[in-house]
mmCIF file of C-alpha atoms and ligand atoms in Angstrom:
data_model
loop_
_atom_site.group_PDB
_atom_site.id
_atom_site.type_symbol
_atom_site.label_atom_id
_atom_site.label_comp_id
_atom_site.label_asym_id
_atom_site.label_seq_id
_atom_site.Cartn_x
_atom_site.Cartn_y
_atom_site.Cartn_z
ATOM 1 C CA UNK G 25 -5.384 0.308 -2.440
ATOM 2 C CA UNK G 26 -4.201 2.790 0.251
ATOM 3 C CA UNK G 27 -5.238 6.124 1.092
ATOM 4 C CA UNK G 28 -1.946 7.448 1.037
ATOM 5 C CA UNK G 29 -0.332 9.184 -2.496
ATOM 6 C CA UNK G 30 2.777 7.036 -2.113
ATOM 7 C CA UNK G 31 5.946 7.911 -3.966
ATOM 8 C CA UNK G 32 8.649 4.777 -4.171
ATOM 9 C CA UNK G 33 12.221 6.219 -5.121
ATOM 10 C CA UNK G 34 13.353 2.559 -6.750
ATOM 11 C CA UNK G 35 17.088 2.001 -6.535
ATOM 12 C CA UNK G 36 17.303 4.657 -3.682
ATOM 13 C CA UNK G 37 20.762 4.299 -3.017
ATOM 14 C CA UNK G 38 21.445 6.941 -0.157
ATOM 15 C CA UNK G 39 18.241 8.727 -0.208
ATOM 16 C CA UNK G 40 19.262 11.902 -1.785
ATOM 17 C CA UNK G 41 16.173 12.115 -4.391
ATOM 18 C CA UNK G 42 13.575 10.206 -1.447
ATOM 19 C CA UNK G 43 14.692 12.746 1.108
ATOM 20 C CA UNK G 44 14.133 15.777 -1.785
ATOM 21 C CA UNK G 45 10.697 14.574 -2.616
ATOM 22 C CA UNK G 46 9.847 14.332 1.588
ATOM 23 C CA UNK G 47 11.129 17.957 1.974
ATOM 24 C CA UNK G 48 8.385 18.783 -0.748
ATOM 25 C CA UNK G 49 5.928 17.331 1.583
ATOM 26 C CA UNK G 50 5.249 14.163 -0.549
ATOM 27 C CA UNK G 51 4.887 10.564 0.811
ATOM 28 C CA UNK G 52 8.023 9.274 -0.111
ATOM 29 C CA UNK G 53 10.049 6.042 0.447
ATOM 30 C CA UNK G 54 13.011 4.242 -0.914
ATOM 31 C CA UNK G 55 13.795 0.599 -2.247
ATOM 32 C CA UNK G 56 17.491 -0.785 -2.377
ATOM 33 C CA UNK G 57 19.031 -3.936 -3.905
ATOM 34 C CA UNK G 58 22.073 -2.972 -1.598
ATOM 35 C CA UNK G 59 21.749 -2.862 2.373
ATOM 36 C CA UNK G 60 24.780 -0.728 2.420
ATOM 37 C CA UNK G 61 23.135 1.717 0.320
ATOM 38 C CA UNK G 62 19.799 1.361 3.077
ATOM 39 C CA UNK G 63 22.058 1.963 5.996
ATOM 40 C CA UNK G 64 22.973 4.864 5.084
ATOM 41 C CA UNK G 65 20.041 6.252 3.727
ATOM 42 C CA UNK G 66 18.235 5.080 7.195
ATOM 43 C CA UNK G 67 21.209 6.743 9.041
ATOM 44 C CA UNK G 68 21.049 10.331 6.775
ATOM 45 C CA UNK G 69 17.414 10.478 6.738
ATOM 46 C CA UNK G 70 15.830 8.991 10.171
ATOM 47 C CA UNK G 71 11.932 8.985 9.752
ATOM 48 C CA UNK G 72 11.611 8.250 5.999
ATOM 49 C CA UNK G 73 10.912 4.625 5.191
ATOM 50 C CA UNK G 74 13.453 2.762 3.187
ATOM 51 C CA UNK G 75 13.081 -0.733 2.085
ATOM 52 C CA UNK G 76 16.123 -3.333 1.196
ATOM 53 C CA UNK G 77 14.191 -5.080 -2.109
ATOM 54 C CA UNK G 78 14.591 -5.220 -6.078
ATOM 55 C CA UNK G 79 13.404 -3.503 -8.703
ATOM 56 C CA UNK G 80 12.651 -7.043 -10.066
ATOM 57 C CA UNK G 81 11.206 -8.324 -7.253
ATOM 58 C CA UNK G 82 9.296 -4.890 -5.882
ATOM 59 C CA UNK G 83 7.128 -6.147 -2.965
ATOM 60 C CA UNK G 84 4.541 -3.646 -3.403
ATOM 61 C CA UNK G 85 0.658 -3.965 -3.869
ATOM 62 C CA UNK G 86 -0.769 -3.714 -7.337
ATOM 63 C CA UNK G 87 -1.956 0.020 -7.630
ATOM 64 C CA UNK G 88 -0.580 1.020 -4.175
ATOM 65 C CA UNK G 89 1.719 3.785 -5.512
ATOM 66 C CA UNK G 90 1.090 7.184 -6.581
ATOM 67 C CA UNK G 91 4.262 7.574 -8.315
ATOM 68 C CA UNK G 92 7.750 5.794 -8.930
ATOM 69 C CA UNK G 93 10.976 7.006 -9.465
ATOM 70 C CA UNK G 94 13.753 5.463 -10.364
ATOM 71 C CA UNK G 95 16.899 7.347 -11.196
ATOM 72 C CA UNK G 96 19.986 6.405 -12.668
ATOM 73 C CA UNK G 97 18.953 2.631 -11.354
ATOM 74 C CA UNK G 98 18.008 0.915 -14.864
ATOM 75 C CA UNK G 99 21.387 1.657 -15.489
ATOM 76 C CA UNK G 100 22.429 -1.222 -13.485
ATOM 77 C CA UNK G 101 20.012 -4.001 -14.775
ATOM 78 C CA UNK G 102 20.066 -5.730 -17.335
ATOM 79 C CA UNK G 103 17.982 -5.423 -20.327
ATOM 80 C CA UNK G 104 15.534 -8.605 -19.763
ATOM 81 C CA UNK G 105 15.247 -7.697 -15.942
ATOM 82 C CA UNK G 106 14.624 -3.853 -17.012
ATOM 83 C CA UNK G 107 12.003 -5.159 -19.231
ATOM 84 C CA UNK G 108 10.472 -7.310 -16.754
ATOM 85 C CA UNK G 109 10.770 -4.695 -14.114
ATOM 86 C CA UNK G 110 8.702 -1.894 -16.276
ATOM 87 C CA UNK G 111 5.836 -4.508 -15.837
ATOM 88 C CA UNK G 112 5.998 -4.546 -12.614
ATOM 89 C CA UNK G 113 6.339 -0.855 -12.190
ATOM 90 C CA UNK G 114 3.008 -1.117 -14.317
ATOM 91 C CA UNK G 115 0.888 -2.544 -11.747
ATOM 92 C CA UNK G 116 1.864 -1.335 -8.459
ATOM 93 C CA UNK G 117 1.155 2.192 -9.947
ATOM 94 C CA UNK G 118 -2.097 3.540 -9.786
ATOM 95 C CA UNK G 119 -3.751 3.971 -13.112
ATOM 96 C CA UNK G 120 -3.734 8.373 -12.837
ATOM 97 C CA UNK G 121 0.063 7.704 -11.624
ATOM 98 C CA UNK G 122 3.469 8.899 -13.112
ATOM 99 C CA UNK G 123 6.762 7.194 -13.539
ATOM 100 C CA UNK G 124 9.963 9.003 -13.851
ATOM 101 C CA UNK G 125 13.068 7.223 -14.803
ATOM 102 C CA UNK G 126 16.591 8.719 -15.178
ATOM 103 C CA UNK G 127 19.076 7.036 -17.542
ATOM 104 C CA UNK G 128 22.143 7.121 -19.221
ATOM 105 C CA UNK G 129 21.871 7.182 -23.086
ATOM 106 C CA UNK G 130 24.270 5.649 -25.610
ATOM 107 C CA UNK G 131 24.067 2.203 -26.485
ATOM 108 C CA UNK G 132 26.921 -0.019 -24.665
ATOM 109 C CA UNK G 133 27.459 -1.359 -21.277
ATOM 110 C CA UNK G 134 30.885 -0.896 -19.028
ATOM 111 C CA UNK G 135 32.046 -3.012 -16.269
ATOM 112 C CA UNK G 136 33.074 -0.813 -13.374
ATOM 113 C CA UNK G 137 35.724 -2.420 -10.673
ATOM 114 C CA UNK G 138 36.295 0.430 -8.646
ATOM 115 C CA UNK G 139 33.425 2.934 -6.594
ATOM 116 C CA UNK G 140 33.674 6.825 -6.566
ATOM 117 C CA UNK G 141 35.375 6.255 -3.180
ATOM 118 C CA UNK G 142 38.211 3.821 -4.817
ATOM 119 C CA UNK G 143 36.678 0.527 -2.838
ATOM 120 C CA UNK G 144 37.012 -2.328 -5.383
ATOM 121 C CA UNK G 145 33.345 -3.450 -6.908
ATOM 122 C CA UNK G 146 32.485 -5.229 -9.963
ATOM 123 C CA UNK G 147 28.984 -3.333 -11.561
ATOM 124 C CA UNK G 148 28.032 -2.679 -15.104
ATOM 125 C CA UNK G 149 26.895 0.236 -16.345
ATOM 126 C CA UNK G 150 24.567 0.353 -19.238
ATOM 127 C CA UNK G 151 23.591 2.926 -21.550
ATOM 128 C CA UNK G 152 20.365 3.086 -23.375
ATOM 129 C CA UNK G 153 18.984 4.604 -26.295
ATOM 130 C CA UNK G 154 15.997 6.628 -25.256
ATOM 131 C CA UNK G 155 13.716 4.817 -28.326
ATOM 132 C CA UNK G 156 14.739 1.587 -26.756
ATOM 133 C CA UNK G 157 13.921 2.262 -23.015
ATOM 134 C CA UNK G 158 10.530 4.095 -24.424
ATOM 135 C CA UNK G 159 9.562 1.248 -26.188
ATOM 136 C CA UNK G 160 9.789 -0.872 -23.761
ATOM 137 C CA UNK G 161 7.517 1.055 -21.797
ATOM 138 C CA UNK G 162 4.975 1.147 -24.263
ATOM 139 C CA UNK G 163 5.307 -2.883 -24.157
ATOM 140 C CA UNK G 164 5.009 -2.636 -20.274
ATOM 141 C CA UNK G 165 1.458 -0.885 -20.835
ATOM 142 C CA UNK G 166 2.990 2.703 -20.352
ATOM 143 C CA UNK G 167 1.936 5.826 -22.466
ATOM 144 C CA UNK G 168 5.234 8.264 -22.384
ATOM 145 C CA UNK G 169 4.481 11.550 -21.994
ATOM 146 C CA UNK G 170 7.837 13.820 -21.787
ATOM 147 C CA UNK G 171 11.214 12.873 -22.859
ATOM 148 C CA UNK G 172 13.721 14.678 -22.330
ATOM 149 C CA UNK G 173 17.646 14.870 -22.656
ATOM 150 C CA UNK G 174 20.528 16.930 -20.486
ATOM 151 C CA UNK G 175 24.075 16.900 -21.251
ATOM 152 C CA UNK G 176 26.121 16.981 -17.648
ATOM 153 C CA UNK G 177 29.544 16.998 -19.632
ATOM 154 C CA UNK G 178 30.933 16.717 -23.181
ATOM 155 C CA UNK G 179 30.732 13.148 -22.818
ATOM 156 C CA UNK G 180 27.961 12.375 -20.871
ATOM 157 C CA UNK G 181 24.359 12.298 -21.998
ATOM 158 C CA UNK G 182 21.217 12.022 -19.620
ATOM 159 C CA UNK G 183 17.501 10.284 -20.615
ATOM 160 C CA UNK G 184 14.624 11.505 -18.552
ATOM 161 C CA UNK G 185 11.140 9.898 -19.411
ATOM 162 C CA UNK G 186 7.870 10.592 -17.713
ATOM 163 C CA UNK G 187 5.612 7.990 -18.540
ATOM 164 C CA UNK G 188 2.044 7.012 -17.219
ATOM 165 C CA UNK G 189 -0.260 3.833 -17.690
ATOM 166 C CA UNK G 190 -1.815 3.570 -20.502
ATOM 167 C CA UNK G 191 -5.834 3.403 -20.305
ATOM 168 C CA UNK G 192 -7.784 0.748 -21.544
HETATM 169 C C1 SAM H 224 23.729 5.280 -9.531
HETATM 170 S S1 SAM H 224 22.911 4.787 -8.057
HETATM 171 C C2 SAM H 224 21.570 5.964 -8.019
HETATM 172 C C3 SAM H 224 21.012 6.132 -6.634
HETATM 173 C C4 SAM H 224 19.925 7.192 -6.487
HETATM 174 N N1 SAM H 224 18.780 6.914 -7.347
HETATM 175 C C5 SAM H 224 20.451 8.584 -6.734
HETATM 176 O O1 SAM H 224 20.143 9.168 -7.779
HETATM 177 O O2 SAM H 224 21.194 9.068 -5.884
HETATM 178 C C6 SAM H 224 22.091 3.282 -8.557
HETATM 179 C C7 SAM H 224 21.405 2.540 -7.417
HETATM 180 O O3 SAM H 224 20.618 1.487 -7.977
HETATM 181 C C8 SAM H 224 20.663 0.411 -7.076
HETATM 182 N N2 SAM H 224 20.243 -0.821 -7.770
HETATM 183 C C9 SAM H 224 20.928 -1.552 -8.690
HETATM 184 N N3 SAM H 224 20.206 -2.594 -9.094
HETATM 185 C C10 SAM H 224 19.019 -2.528 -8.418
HETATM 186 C C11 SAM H 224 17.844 -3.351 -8.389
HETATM 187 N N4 SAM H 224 17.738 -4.463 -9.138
HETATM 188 N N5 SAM H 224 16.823 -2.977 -7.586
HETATM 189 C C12 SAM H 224 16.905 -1.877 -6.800
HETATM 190 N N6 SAM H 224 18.004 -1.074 -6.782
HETATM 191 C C13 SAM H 224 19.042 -1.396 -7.574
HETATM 192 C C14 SAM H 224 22.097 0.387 -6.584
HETATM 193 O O4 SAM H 224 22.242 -0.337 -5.375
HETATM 194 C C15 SAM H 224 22.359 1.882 -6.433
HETATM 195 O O5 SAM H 224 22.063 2.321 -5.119
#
């Protein structure tokens, strides 16, 4: 246990959402599967502490966080690691601690080969139905408390799920 109300923005990428939750004046840090995405977030956001690691892997101390986000970085995993993962996310949190996860809904996965910027990649995305992903949860020991859905575009539906361990 640490005396500090720790925040870990899982699957960070550049920082955006880490850097948001500093500005509030909350503990915040980010995790990254890719260094790239670290460099960057290091570069944009000098004295906030980001971490290359894995969601599926997290080296964090059980109960050592206050609260984890991770947003729009399921969407990456697959379902057995995602699984796996929500058990982790389990025990590092405190017991009176959140978790907030951001998700695309549907229920199919896409291979992408190209980034927003055009670079060639090769990343599937997968959507989720929000019953399965809370679920899940509820295996992992979690208790959801809001769920929530937003629709960006026509074609493009958004899962948000705060969730918090379940007592006892
Ligand atoms: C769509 S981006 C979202 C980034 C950020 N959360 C945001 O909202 O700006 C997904 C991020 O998840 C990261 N990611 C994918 N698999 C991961 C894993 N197993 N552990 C940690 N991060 C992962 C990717 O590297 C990428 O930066």
């Amino acid at each position: 246990m640490t005396d500090t109300d720790w925040l870990a923005d899982v699957g960070c990428g550049t920082g955006r959402v880490t850097a948001h939750l500093h500005g509030l004046g909350l503990p915040a840090f980010g995790v990254d599967l890719s260094p790239g995405m670290i460099a960057m977030a290091r570069r944009d956001h000098p004295g906030i502490r980001f971490d290359v690691g894995s969601m599926t892997d997290l080296d964090l101390a059980d109960s050592s966080v206050t609260g984890l986000v991770a947003w729009f970085s399921i969407i990456h995993v697959p379902d057995e690691e995602v699984r796996a993962a929500f058990h982790r996310f389990r025990r590092v949190l405190r017991p009176e601690g959140a978790l907030l996860l951001g998700f695309f809904v549907g229920d199919d996965s896409t291979l992408r080969t190209e980034g927003y910027g055009g670079h060639p990649m090769r990343v599937y995305v997968h959507r989720r139905p929000v019953e399965r992903i809370a679920e899940w949860l509820e295996q992992a020991g979690f208790r959801v408390e809001v769920s929530m859905l937003h629709h960006p575009s026509e074609t493009v539906t958004g899962g948000m799920l705060i969730a918090r361990p379940r007592r006892g």
